[in-house]
PDB file of N, CA and C in Angstrom:
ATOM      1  N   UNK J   1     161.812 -14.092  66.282  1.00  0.00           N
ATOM      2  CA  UNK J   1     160.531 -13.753  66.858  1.00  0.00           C
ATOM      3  C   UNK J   1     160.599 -13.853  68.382  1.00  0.00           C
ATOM      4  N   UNK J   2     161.169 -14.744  68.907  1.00  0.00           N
ATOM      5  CA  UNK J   2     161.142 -14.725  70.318  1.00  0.00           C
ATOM      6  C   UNK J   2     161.968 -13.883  70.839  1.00  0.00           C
ATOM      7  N   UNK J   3     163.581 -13.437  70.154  1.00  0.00           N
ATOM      8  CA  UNK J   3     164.066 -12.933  70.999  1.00  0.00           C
ATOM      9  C   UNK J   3     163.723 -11.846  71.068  1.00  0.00           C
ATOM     10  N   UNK J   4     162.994 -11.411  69.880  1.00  0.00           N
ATOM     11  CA  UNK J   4     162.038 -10.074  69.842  1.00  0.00           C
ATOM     12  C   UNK J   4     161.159  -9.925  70.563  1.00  0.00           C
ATOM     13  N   UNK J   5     160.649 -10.761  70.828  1.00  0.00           N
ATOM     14  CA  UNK J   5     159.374 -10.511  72.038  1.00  0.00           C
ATOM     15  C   UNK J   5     160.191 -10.554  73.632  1.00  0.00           C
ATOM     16  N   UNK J   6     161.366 -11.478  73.865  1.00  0.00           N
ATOM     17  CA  UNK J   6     161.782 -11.343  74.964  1.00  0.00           C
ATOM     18  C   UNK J   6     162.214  -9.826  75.462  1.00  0.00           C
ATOM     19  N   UNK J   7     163.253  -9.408  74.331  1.00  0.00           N
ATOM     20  CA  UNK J   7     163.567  -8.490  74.474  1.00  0.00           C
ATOM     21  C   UNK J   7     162.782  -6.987  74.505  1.00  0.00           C
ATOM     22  N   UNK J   8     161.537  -6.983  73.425  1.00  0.00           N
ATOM     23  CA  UNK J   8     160.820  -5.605  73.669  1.00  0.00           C
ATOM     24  C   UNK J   8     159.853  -5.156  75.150  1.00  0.00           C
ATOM     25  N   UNK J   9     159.309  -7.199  75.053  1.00  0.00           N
ATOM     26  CA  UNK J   9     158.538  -6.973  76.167  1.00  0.00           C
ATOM     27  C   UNK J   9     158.665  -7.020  77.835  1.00  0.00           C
ATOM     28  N   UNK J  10     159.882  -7.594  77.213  1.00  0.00           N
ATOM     29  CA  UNK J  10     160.512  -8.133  78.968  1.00  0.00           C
ATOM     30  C   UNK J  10     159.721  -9.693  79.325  1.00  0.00           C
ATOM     31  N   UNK J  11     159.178 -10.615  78.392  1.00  0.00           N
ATOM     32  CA  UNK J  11     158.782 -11.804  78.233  1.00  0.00           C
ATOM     33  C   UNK J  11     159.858 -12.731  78.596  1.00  0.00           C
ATOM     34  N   UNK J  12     159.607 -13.492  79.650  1.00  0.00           N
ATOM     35  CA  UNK J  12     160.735 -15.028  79.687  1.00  0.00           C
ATOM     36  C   UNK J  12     160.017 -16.054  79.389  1.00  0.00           C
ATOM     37  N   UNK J  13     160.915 -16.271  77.752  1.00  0.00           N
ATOM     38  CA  UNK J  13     160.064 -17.576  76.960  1.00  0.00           C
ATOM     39  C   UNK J  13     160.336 -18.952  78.295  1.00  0.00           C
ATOM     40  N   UNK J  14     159.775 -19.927  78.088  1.00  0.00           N
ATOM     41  CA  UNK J  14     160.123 -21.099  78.780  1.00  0.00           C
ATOM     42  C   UNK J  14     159.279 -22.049  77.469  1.00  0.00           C
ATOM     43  N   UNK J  15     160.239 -23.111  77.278  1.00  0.00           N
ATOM     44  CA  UNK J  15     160.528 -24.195  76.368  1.00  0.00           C
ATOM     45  C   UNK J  15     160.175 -24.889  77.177  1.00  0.00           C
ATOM     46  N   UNK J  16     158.896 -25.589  76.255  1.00  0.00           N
ATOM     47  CA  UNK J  16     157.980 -27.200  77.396  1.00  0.00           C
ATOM     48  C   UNK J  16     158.163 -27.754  75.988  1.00  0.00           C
ATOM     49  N   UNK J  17     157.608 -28.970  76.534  1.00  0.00           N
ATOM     50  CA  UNK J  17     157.855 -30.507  75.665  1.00  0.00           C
ATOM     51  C   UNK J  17     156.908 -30.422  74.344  1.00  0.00           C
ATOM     52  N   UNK J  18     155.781 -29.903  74.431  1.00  0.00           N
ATOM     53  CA  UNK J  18     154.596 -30.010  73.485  1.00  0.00           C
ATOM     54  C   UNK J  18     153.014 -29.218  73.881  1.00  0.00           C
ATOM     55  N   UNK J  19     152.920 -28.797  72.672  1.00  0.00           N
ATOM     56  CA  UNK J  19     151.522 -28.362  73.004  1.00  0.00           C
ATOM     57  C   UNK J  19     150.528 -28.793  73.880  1.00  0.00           C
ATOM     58  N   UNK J  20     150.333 -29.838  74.760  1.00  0.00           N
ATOM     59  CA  UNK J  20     149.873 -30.319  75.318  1.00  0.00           C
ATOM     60  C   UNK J  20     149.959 -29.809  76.943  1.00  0.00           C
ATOM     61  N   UNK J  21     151.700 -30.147  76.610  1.00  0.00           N
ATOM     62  CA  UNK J  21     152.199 -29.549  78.134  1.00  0.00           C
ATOM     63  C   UNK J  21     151.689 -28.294  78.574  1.00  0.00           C
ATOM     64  N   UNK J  22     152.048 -27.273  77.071  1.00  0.00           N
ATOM     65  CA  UNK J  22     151.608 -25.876  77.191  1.00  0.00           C
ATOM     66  C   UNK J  22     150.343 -25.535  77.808  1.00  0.00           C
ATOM     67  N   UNK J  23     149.074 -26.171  77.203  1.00  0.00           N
ATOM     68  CA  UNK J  23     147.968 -26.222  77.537  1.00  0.00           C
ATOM     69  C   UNK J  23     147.791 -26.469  79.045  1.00  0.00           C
ATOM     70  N   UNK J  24     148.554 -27.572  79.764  1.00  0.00           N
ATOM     71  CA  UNK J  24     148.516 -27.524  80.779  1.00  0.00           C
ATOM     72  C   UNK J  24     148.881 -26.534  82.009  1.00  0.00           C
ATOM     73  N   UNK J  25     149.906 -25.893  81.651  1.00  0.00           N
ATOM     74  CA  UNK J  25     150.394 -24.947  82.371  1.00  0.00           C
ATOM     75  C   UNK J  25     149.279 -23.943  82.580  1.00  0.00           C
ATOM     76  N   UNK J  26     148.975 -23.394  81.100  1.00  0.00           N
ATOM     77  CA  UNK J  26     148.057 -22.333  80.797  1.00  0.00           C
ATOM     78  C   UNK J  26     146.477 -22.905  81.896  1.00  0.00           C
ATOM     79  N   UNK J  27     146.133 -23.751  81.657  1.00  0.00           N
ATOM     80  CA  UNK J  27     145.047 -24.379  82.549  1.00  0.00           C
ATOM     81  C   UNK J  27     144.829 -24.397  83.945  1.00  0.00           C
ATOM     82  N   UNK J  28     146.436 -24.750  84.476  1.00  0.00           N
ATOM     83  CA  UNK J  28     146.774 -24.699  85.925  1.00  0.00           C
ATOM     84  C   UNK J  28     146.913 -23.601  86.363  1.00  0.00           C
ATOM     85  N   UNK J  29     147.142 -22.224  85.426  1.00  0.00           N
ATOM     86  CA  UNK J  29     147.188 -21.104  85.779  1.00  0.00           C
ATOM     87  C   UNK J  29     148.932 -20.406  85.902  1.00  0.00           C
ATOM     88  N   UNK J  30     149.840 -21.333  85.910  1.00  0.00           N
ATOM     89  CA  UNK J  30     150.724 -21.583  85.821  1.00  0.00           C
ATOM     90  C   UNK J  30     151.653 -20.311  84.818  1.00  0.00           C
ATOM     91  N   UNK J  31     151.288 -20.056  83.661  1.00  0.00           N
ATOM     92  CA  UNK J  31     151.580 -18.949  83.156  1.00  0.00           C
ATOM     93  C   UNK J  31     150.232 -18.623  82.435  1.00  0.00           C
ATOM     94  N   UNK J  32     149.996 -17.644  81.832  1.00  0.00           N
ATOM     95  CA  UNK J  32     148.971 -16.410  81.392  1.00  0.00           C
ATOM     96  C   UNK J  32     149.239 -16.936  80.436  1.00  0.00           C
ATOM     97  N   UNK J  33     150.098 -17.364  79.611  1.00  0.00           N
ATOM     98  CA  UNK J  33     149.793 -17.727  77.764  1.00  0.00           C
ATOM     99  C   UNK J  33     151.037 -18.556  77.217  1.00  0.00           C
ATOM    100  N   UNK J  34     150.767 -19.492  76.692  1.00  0.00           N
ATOM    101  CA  UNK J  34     151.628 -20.000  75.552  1.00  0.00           C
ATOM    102  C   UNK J  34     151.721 -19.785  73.953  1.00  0.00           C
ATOM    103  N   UNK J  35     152.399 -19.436  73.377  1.00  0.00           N
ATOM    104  CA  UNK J  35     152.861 -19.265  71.874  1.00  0.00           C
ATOM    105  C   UNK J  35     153.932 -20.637  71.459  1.00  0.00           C
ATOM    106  N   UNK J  36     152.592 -22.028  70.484  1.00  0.00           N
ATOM    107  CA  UNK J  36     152.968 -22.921  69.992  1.00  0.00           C
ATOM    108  C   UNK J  36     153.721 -22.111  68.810  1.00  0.00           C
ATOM    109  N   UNK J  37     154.859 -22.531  68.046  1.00  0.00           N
ATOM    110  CA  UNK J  37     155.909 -22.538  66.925  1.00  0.00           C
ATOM    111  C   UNK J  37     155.633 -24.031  66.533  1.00  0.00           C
ATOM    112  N   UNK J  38     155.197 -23.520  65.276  1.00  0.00           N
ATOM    113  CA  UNK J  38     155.236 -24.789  64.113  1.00  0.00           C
ATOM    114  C   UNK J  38     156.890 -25.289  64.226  1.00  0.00           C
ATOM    115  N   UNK J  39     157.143 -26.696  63.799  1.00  0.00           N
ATOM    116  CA  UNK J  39     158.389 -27.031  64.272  1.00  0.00           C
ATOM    117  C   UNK J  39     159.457 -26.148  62.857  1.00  0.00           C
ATOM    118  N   UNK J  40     159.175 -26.123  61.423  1.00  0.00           N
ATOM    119  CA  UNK J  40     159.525 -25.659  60.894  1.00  0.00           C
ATOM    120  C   UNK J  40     159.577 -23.824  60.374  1.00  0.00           C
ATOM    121  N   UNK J  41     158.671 -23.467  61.558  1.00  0.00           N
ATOM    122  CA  UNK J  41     158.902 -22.072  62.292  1.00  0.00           C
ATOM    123  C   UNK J  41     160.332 -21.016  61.328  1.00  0.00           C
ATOM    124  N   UNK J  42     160.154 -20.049  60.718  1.00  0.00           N
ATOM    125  CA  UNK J  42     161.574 -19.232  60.424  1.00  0.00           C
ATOM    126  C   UNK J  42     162.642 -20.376  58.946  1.00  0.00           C
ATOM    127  N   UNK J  43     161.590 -20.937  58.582  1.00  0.00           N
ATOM    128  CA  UNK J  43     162.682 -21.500  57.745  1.00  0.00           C
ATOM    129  C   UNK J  43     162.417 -21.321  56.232  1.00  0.00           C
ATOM    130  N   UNK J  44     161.184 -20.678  56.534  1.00  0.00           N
ATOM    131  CA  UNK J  44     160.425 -20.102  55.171  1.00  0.00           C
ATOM    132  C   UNK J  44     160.618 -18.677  54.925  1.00  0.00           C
ATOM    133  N   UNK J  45     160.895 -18.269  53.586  1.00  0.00           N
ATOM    134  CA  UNK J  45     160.839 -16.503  53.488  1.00  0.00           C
ATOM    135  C   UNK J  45     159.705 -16.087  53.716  1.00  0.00           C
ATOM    136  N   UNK J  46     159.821 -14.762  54.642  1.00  0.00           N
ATOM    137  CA  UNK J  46     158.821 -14.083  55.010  1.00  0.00           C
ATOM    138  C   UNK J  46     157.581 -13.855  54.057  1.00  0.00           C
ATOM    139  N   UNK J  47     156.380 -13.960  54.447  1.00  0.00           N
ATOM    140  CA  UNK J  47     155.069 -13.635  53.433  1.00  0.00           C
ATOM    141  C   UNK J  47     154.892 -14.858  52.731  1.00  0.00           C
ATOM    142  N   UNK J  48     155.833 -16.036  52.566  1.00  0.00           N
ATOM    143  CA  UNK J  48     155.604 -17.623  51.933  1.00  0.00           C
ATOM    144  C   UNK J  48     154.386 -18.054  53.025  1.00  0.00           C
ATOM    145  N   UNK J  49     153.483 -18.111  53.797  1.00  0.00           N
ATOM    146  CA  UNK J  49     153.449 -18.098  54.974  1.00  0.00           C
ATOM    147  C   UNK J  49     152.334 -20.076  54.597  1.00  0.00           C
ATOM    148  N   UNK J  50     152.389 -21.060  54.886  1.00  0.00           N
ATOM    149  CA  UNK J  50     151.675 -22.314  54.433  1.00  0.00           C
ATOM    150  C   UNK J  50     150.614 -22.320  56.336  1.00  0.00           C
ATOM    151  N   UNK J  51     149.624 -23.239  56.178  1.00  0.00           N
ATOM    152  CA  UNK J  51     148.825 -23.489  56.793  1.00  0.00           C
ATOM    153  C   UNK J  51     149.529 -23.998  58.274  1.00  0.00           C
ATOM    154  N   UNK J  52     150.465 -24.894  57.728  1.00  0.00           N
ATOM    155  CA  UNK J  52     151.707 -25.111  58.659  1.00  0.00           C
ATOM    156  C   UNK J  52     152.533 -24.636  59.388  1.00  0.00           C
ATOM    157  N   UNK J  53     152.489 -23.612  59.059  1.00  0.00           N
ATOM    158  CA  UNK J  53     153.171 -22.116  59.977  1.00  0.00           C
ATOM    159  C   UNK J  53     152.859 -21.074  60.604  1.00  0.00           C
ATOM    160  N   UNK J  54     151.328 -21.360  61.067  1.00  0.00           N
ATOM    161  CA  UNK J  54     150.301 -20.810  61.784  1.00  0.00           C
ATOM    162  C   UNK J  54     150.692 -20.692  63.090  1.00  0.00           C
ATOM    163  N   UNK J  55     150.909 -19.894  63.554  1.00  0.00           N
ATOM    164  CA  UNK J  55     151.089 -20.016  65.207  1.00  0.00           C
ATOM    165  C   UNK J  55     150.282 -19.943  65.538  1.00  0.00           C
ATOM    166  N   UNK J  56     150.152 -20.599  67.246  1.00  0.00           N
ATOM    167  CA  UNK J  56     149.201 -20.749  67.917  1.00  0.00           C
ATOM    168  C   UNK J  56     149.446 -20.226  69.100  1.00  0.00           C
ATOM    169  N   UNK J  57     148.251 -19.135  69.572  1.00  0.00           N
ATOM    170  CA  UNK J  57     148.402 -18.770  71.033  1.00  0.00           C
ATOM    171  C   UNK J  57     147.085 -19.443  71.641  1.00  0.00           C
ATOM    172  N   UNK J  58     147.670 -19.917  73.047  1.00  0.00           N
ATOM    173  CA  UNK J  58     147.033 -20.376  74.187  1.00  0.00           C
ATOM    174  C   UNK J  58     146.665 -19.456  75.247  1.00  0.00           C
ATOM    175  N   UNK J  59     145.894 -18.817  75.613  1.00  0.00           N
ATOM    176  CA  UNK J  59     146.000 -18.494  76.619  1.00  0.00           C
ATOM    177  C   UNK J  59     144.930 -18.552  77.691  1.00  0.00           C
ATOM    178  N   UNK J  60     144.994 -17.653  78.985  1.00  0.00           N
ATOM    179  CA  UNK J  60     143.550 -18.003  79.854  1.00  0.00           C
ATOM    180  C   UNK J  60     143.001 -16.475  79.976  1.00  0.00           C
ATOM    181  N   UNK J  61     141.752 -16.819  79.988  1.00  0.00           N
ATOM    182  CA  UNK J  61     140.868 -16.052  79.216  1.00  0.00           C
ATOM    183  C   UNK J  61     140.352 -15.634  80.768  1.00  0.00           C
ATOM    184  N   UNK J  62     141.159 -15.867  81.613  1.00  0.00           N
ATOM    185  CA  UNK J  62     141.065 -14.639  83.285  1.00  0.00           C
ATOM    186  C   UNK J  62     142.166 -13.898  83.475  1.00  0.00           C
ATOM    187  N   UNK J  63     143.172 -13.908  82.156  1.00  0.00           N
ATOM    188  CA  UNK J  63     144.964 -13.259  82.772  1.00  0.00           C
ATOM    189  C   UNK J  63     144.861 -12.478  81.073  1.00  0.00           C
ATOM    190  N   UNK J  64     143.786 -11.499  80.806  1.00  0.00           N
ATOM    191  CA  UNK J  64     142.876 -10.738  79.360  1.00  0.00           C
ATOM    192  C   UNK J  64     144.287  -9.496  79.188  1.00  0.00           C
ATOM    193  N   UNK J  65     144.700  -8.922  80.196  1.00  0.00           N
ATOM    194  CA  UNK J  65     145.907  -8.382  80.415  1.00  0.00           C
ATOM    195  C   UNK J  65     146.988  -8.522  79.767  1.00  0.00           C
ATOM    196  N   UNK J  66     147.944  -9.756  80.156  1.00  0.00           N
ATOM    197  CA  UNK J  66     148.965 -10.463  79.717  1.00  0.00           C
ATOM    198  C   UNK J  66     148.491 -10.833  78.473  1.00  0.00           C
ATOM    199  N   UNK J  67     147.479 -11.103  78.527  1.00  0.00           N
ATOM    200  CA  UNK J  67     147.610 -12.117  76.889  1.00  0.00           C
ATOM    201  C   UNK J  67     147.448 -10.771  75.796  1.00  0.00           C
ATOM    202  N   UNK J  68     146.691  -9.593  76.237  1.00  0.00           N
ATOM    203  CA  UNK J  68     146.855  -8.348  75.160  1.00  0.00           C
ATOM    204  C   UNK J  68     148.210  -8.356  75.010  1.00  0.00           C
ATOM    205  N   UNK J  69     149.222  -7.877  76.069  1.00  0.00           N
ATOM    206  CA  UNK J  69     150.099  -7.585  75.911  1.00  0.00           C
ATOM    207  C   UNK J  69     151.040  -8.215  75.035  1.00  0.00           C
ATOM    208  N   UNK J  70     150.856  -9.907  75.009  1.00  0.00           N
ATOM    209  CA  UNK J  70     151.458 -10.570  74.316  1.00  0.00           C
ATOM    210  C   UNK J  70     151.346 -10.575  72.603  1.00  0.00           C
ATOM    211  N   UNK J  71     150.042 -10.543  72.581  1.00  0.00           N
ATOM    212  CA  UNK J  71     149.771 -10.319  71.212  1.00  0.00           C
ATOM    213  C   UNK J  71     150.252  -9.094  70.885  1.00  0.00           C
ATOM    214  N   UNK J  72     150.424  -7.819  71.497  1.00  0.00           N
ATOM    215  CA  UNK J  72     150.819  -6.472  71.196  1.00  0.00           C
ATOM    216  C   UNK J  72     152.033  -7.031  70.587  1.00  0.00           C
ATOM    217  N   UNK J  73     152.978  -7.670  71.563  1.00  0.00           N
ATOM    218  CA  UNK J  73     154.042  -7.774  71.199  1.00  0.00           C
ATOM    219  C   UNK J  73     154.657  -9.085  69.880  1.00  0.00           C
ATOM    220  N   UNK J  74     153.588  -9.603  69.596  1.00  0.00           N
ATOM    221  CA  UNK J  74     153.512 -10.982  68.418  1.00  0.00           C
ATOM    222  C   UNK J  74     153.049  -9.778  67.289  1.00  0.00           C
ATOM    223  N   UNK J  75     152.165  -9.003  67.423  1.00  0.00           N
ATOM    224  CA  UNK J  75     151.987  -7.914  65.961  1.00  0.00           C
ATOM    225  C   UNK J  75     153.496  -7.396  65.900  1.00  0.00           C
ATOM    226  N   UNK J  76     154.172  -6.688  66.809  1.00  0.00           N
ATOM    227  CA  UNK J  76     155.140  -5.934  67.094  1.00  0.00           C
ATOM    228  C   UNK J  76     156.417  -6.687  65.816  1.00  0.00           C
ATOM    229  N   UNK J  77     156.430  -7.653  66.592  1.00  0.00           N
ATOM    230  CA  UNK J  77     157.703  -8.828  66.406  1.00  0.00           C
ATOM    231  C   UNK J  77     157.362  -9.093  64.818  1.00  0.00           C
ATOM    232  N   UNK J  78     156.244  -9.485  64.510  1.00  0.00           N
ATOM    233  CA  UNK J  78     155.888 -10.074  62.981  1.00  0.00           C
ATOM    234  C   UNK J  78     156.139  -9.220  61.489  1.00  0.00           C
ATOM    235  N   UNK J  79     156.018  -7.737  62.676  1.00  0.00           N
ATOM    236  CA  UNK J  79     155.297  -6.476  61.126  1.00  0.00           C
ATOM    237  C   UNK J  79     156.682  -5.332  62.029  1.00  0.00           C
TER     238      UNK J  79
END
């Protein structure tokens, strides 16, 4: 999923410590959106999908742009 999104969209993932951190960035303005991964993320067959494997997007709701785009590219990557 990521390298799919890196690669279609021209996205540079950056790996923070925890959802928390993420939130912060996203807050500070710092980047336009974070995409939390459940830690057990890809280890399930596709369509098994549990409550637990929900991803989560963060984003700021003044950078409406980027964050379409991102989701364009999270439908893209998924389906």
């Amino acid at each position: 999923l990521v390298a799919s999104i890196e690669h279609d969209g021209g996205v540079t993932p950056t790996p923070v410590e925890s959802p928390d951190a993420a939130r912060d960035l996203v807050r500070r303005g710092t980047i336009a959106a974070a995409l939390v991964l459940p830690p057990a993320f890809g280890e399930r067959p596709p369509f098994a999908v549990a409550d637990a494997d929900k991803l989560v997007l963060i984003a700021d709701p003044a950078r409406a742009a980027e964050t379409a785009m991102l989701q364009g590219l999270l439908t893209s990557a998924v389906f």
